Amino acid sequence: MAIGWIAQETGAEVIAVAVDVGQGGEDLDTIRKRALACGAVEAVVADARDEFAEQYCLPALQANALYMERYPVVSALSRPLIVKHLVSAAKEHGAGTVAHGCTGKGNDQVRFEVGIGALAPDLKVIAPVRDYAWTREKAIAWAEERNLPIDVSKKSPYSIDQNVWGRAVETGFLEDIWNAPTEDVYSYTRNPAEPRDPDELVLTFDRGVPVAIDGETVTVLQAIQELNRRAGAQGVGRLDLVEDRLVGIKSREVYEAPGAIALITAHQELENVTLERDLARFKRQVEQRWTELVYDGLWFSPLKDTLDTFVLDTQKHVSGDVRLVLHGGRAVVTGRRSEQSLYDFNLATYDEGDSFDQSLAKGFVQLWGLPSKIAAERDLRGN
Amino acid sequence: MAIGWIAQETGAEVIAVAVDVGQGGEDLDTIRKRALACGAVEAVVADARDEFAEQYCLPALQANALYMERYPVVSALSRPLIVKHLVSAAKEHGAGTVAHGCTGKGNDQVRFEVGIGALAPDLKVIAPVRDYAWTREKAIAWAEERNLPIDVSKKSPYSIDQNVWGRAVETGFLEDIWNAPTEDVYSYTRNPAEPRDPDELVLTFDRGVPVAIDGETVTVLQAIQELNRRAGAQGVGRLDLVEDRLVGIKSREVYEAPGAIALITAHQELENVTLERDLARFKRQVEQRWTELVYDGLWFSPLKDTLDTFVLDTQKHVSGDVRLVLHGGRAVVTGRRSEQSLYDFNLATYDEGDSFDQSLAKGFVQLWGLPSKIAAERDLRGN
Amino acid sequence: MAIGWIAQETGAEVIAVAVDVGQGGEDLDTIRKRALACGAVEAVVADARDEFAEQYCLPALQANALYMERYPVVSALSRPLIVKHLVSAAKEHGAGTVAHGCTGKGNDQVRFEVGIGALAPDLKVIAPVRDYAWTREKAIAWAEERNLPIDVSKKSPYSIDQNVWGRAVETGFLEDIWNAPTEDVYSYTRNPAEPRDPDELVLTFDRGVPVAIDGETVTVLQAIQELNRRAGAQGVGRLDLVEDRLVGIKSREVYEAPGAIALITAHQELENVTLERDLARFKRQVEQRWTELVYDGLWFSPLKDTLDTFVLDTQKHVSGDVRLVLHGGRAVVTGRRSEQSLYDFNLATYDEGDSFDQSLAKGFVQLWGLPSKIAAERDLRGN
Amino acid sequence: MAIGWIAQETGAEVIAVAVDVGQGGEDLDTIRKRALACGAVEAVVADARDEFAEQYCLPALQANALYMERYPVVSALSRPLIVKHLVSAAKEHGAGTVAHGCTGKGNDQVRFEVGIGALAPDLKVIAPVRDYAWTREKAIAWAEERNLPIDVSKKSPYSIDQNVWGRAVETGFLEDIWNAPTEDVYSYTRNPAEPRDPDELVLTFDRGVPVAIDGETVTVLQAIQELNRRAGAQGVGRLDLVEDRLVGIKSREVYEAPGAIALITAHQELENVTLERDLARFKRQVEQRWTELVYDGLWFSPLKDTLDTFVLDTQKHVSGDVRLVLHGGRAVVTGRRSEQSLYDFNLATYDEGDSFDQSLAKGFVQLWGLPSKIAAERDLRGN
């Protein structure tokens, strides 16, 4: 839509870039043709779904990335991938400027511009919607005047972003945060309240990577897609929260992420079995920071890079099977087994076979509590 | 059960102490009589349900306390309360020694002994089960020999602990972590998979305290009980995880906490609306540490005390209503409203009334990304 | 200096505000007169030294605030105080706009504007130096043209900010970070390399507040001033570092803070004696975050406020004496004593009187190391 | 000393293990001969100084490891190295039990036993001093009875541990924490109060490794030794603090670590120049946790291992020169330069050449402060 306007305003030749991150909708060829019809001198379209799954969704899964403990950073993951393709196209075609269509009050402008700044510090960025107050209405009017082949169906009252990791819905009547979402908001998930039979599956991980479903080998992309289908059919992964945007405001967001939520649920429990306690406790802090950085547009940043090495190192034992029941909007782990398990039946059992030496406990308890006890004696003394 | 044995072994007079924390089962009078029949010279029984709700469950709710992001520290909350009553009874009756019945491989021994050490550093503690390998079988045999009026129903294959905040089940076939829990494990919750109608309610908080349900004023205890009933009827709050015990082993635990999970879900979302972003982000770290301390038996400790002042200070604006739908094992927030809300419709909306000055964004984005950009230039230079 | 310009450009009446935070230099009366001579319709001058010491320096001391573990946030402390007086004067005189003289690449613009936004969200802020590129040279020329009574001594090649908590020096030849500072950079401290006799003193704290030096009662302001004098005479508190500014760049800063460094050194060691271990460990994280927030201009922010309650609560036992030797640029603690001490001679000694029960240690050590041991067995198994 | 006793009590053949970590004192051959004379069937002695410097001191330097922000974990570093050699000797000679000479109230028993448990979970550990109350006096008497060639000089009133990274002194009159250390306590450092000329040097790091002093290539061991000599001659690195031991008590410790303190000082400042801000801020938390783990005996633990990968990744740009002046007990950085520098003169300067776009600042400041401003408006509304 902005292609013609940019061409006209800047006098530059415009190259359109579109990336398939599993958002569905039009096929890449249609997109390509329309871009050219709108005045682009070239249209670069890329099927990046496997790349997206393996290099963006997988690290998020391994970090159990849930912003505000809820939102699996759906849009925040696709932006750096799009930036990578945008920068790559710019370099290939010798472009000095790139444009994006974000507004000035969302997170995506940050993710695009900070990403571009990190990958290609010399590229100039323009943001017509933000910097020239180029609204949806103006855009449509401008395009209709020129008979450009845009899709002006104004039906959706929502602002929607979707990819294989999930789907984000905002604006419209949801801006009143007392309003409950209605069924028409959802597209990746069926209504969890409808009666249907549960779906049980076994998910296999190898070093933090989902590699099989019910024994059938899958790629990361296939794992996400298959779980989107099966968990989505059970209404798993609907989220509704008031969220802290980087630009300083709170917004109300509704998400659907059936595959992401099912995978993270299984992955967390497999970590419970295979990660040592202190490591697991510290990893939670790393997960929170990783997720904040990614949400806040700092995918390409030194701290995010180094946290990646931390997370990756923790995954070396996260291998095994998780049995998952999907039903009524819930993804529930009902069993786990792993050759890398740190759960030791003989240490845990209260039945025969108990190998835990209880005589060690008294000394442990006494010294564990000693600092509190000394402080308590001091406090009692003071009274 | 251990009353007679302790009396015999130590030659001391035994005073029994029992505290009602909402665990149900026998009434306090029955417990009192049996204790006396078993040889106690005195039996102190206390209905501490309101105290437990207000001074132990409420701080846990305000800290959104979920150990390993799942378990609402049910048993860990009741131990310090029992310790308080135990120490108080010991002081009143001039006792020099207190006893508890925990094993040497669980968390509760730590919670009891560290608590006692902090409240009454001079009290001696004995733990017959742990220190004299006093097993359940030995105890029953010993009691039967003497015709003591104990309840020897061996029916339950599980080890169970329950109070108004929830219910914990372990051991038995659950010690094989691949086994799924069966329905007989549960008592606070109905099967979430059974079809039934949703239940919707409005929960009102005043400074982090639940004060009304559907407009009817409730005490904290009533709020928990009512939500145990209504959320339990919808199968909300079943949890199944492999958990890191303080004594260094992993154990498999199944919990039910319908009221706790419903309350925490609502409270978290009201915080999303009323807490400023940086405060909310740091509070997550405080919540994790608070929960670890409480799980690890350090309720009465200097750090826990100071974290309490932190959490309490954050609650001063956590007032408002949350609409909650309970259904099929899920507690879902569908609306929130608050006079203390930081959600600003005019800043958030993309429709008319938008008061956000988008011209500020460009500068923000550029400086926000500047450190990454400078680092990227350095890295590119290096190649 | 900017008074006349603002008056002319905006047509508004200008009220000058000057606050004494112990920066020395001209007396308030002289400043007042010059402001009026420059065209101000009113000049508000306030001696805020005690307020600064008690409400700004003291919390920084109690937080052991050292940005990047070095810099005692000297300038960052005075900005919110100045903001408070500025806002108060604006309200009293019914002003709708306030102005500050900061550039656009420093931290102080953030501290002023964010502070004003938090205390008086409706006040408009103008920043002539930043927004109208109003450089020092332009300002001098403009003033000379109009014969305004400004002090145009261009002697200092440095940009200097000072108050009772310390002194900051930047720019000039220090912008080459390989250059060592020369003696002329310093004013609060004597050369530490010159031979002189050591100075020993005993500092008394009451709940984290310095209340006496060598037994003589002092106010917080007096404590800082006296230590500036005595520690400064010994060359204590010179700092030279490359620092991360909030606006995204690194800058080279030289500081002198003899009193602050001496006080923090003593305070930290008294905390070592009086704070319980877990509390002390967590307080370090709180200190870091508190300091980042204050450095980053968020003095008036919800998280900073709540961290204040945390820090304050930790101080309730920080009472006692610290013996400090000041010499050759070092402030060294050589003794500490406190009725609130958690150091227990009988538990610590290896001589007679040892009351530590070493038999407890074996069990403690075994269970402390159990998670690592189980993980090691797993890892060995895997090979 | 304990060799004969262990042999007699257990009936086992004793193999002595001694490791040179730069502690000085007797040469390894003398130690070996005395061990054999005391009844050992074999004596394994190893010069592990380079291994210690490269694999233990270097990670501590890169983590800027200062326990309680003061103590460079001197003894805590040598224990895991000794454990490694002990376990290796046990495996080579088919031993099933290892012994150490630690008491039950220190940290070292934990470091030895947890380390052994992690490297060789099947080895049995005995601790005669702790578990059989085998005191120094008893040991001497026992040895003298048997004419064993031990060094019974009872002269030192202190308990001392030393290696190339530093020296720890405790007990004696230092157990009264009001007493100042006397000069006879020190051995690695000269009195900083004595007048002498400053010593200036340039230290070169390559990816966090000290590789040259004044342009001369050095190994890590040589760097530490040379700085021990030169910084020690200037009285650098004396430390005196009350410290939180893992076993729950506070103890008073005096340390000397001239090389460690000089190296860490230089390394921290080079990181200030080469690490991006967010990375540097998070690294401080990692440093604290790393140091606590190492102090607490968890060198061989999953979290420590993963934190190592974090720290190592941060070092990839920590290359360059630091100019250091050693004098009067201080190690002061006076200059730094690096091809990996993130300090950008043109962005930092206030003189000509300024490339910082100040027009970006206004938007940044406004949005940076927006959450605080919205919260302030809410709070004002509430009043």
PDB file of N, CA, C and O in Angstrom, chain B residues 188-207:
ATOM      1  N   TYR B 188     -10.522 -32.159  46.456  1.00  0.00           N
ATOM      2  CA  TYR B 188     -10.995 -30.766  46.475  1.00  0.00           C
ATOM      3  C   TYR B 188     -11.639 -30.376  45.136  1.00  0.00           C
ATOM      4  O   TYR B 188     -12.272 -29.327  45.053  1.00  0.00           O
ATOM      5  N   THR B 189     -11.396 -31.158  44.091  1.00  0.00           N
ATOM      6  CA  THR B 189     -11.833 -30.749  42.747  1.00  0.00           C
ATOM      7  C   THR B 189     -12.616 -31.851  42.056  1.00  0.00           C
ATOM      8  O   THR B 189     -12.321 -33.032  42.215  1.00  0.00           O
ATOM      9  N   ARG B 190     -13.594 -31.442  41.264  1.00  0.00           N
ATOM     10  CA  ARG B 190     -14.311 -32.369  40.400  1.00  0.00           C
ATOM     11  C   ARG B 190     -13.512 -32.568  39.118  1.00  0.00           C
ATOM     12  O   ARG B 190     -12.647 -31.763  38.770  1.00  0.00           O
ATOM     13  N   ASN B 191     -13.819 -33.602  38.403  1.00  0.00           N
ATOM     14  CA  ASN B 191     -13.126 -33.889  37.146  1.00  0.00           C
ATOM     15  C   ASN B 191     -13.380 -32.779  36.126  1.00  0.00           C
ATOM     16  O   ASN B 191     -14.530 -32.542  35.739  1.00  0.00           O
ATOM     17  N   PRO B 192     -12.367 -32.089  35.687  1.00  0.00           N
ATOM     18  CA  PRO B 192     -12.579 -30.967  34.759  1.00  0.00           C
ATOM     19  C   PRO B 192     -13.105 -31.425  33.405  1.00  0.00           C
ATOM     20  O   PRO B 192     -13.650 -30.605  32.655  1.00  0.00           O
ATOM     21  N   ALA B 193     -12.939 -32.696  33.083  1.00  0.00           N
ATOM     22  CA  ALA B 193     -13.355 -33.173  31.761  1.00  0.00           C
ATOM     23  C   ALA B 193     -14.859 -33.427  31.669  1.00  0.00           C
ATOM     24  O   ALA B 193     -15.400 -33.543  30.568  1.00  0.00           O
ATOM     25  N   GLU B 194     -15.549 -33.507  32.791  1.00  0.00           N
ATOM     26  CA  GLU B 194     -16.997 -33.720  32.739  1.00  0.00           C
ATOM     27  C   GLU B 194     -17.703 -32.461  32.254  1.00  0.00           C
ATOM     28  O   GLU B 194     -17.387 -31.362  32.693  1.00  0.00           O
ATOM     29  N   PRO B 195     -18.702 -32.637  31.399  1.00  0.00           N
ATOM     30  CA  PRO B 195     -19.422 -31.461  30.897  1.00  0.00           C
ATOM     31  C   PRO B 195     -20.238 -30.807  32.007  1.00  0.00           C
ATOM     32  O   PRO B 195     -20.861 -31.496  32.812  1.00  0.00           O
ATOM     33  N   ARG B 196     -20.153 -29.532  32.070  1.00  0.00           N
ATOM     34  CA  ARG B 196     -21.013 -28.760  32.980  1.00  0.00           C
ATOM     35  C   ARG B 196     -21.006 -27.303  32.533  1.00  0.00           C
ATOM     36  O   ARG B 196     -20.226 -26.912  31.670  1.00  0.00           O
ATOM     37  N   ASP B 197     -21.890 -26.500  33.094  1.00  0.00           N
ATOM     38  CA  ASP B 197     -21.983 -25.094  32.689  1.00  0.00           C
ATOM     39  C   ASP B 197     -20.893 -24.258  33.353  1.00  0.00           C
ATOM     40  O   ASP B 197     -20.502 -24.523  34.490  1.00  0.00           O
ATOM     41  N   PRO B 198     -20.443 -23.246  32.654  1.00  0.00           N
ATOM     42  CA  PRO B 198     -19.434 -22.352  33.248  1.00  0.00           C
ATOM     43  C   PRO B 198     -20.014 -21.587  34.429  1.00  0.00           C
ATOM     44  O   PRO B 198     -21.225 -21.425  34.543  1.00  0.00           O
ATOM     45  N   ASP B 199     -19.111 -21.109  35.262  1.00  0.00           N
ATOM     46  CA  ASP B 199     -19.502 -20.300  36.420  1.00  0.00           C
ATOM     47  C   ASP B 199     -18.752 -18.966  36.307  1.00  0.00           C
ATOM     48  O   ASP B 199     -17.530 -18.950  36.193  1.00  0.00           O
ATOM     49  N   GLU B 200     -19.477 -17.887  36.323  1.00  0.00           N
ATOM     50  CA  GLU B 200     -18.840 -16.573  36.185  1.00  0.00           C
ATOM     51  C   GLU B 200     -19.004 -15.781  37.463  1.00  0.00           C
ATOM     52  O   GLU B 200     -20.081 -15.795  38.075  1.00  0.00           O
ATOM     53  N   LEU B 201     -17.966 -15.094  37.863  1.00  0.00           N
ATOM     54  CA  LEU B 201     -18.084 -14.291  39.073  1.00  0.00           C
ATOM     55  C   LEU B 201     -17.212 -13.046  38.974  1.00  0.00           C
ATOM     56  O   LEU B 201     -16.305 -12.982  38.138  1.00  0.00           O
ATOM     57  N   VAL B 202     -17.509 -12.075  39.827  1.00  0.00           N
ATOM     58  CA  VAL B 202     -16.693 -10.861  39.896  1.00  0.00           C
ATOM     59  C   VAL B 202     -16.049 -10.805  41.275  1.00  0.00           C
ATOM     60  O   VAL B 202     -16.728 -10.869  42.298  1.00  0.00           O
ATOM     61  N   LEU B 203     -14.728 -10.690  41.241  1.00  0.00           N
ATOM     62  CA  LEU B 203     -13.953 -10.689  42.471  1.00  0.00           C
ATOM     63  C   LEU B 203     -13.449  -9.272  42.691  1.00  0.00           C
ATOM     64  O   LEU B 203     -12.903  -8.651  41.781  1.00  0.00           O
ATOM     65  N   THR B 204     -13.632  -8.768  43.898  1.00  0.00           N
ATOM     66  CA  THR B 204     -13.198  -7.403  44.200  1.00  0.00           C
ATOM     67  C   THR B 204     -12.021  -7.441  45.172  1.00  0.00           C
ATOM     68  O   THR B 204     -12.070  -8.139  46.190  1.00  0.00           O
ATOM     69  N   PHE B 205     -10.978  -6.688  44.805  1.00  0.00           N
ATOM     70  CA  PHE B 205      -9.808  -6.566  45.667  1.00  0.00           C
ATOM     71  C   PHE B 205      -9.701  -5.141  46.196  1.00  0.00           C
ATOM     72  O   PHE B 205     -10.030  -4.184  45.489  1.00  0.00           O
ATOM     73  N   ASP B 206      -9.247  -5.027  47.425  1.00  0.00           N
ATOM     74  CA  ASP B 206      -8.922  -3.714  47.973  1.00  0.00           C
ATOM     75  C   ASP B 206      -7.493  -3.778  48.496  1.00  0.00           C
ATOM     76  O   ASP B 206      -7.216  -4.504  49.448  1.00  0.00           O
ATOM     77  N   ARG B 207      -6.592  -3.058  47.856  1.00  0.00           N
ATOM     78  CA  ARG B 207      -5.161  -3.098  48.204  1.00  0.00           C
ATOM     79  C   ARG B 207      -4.629  -4.523  48.317  1.00  0.00           C
ATOM     80  O   ARG B 207      -4.003  -4.895  49.315  1.00  0.00           O
TER      81      ARG B 207
END
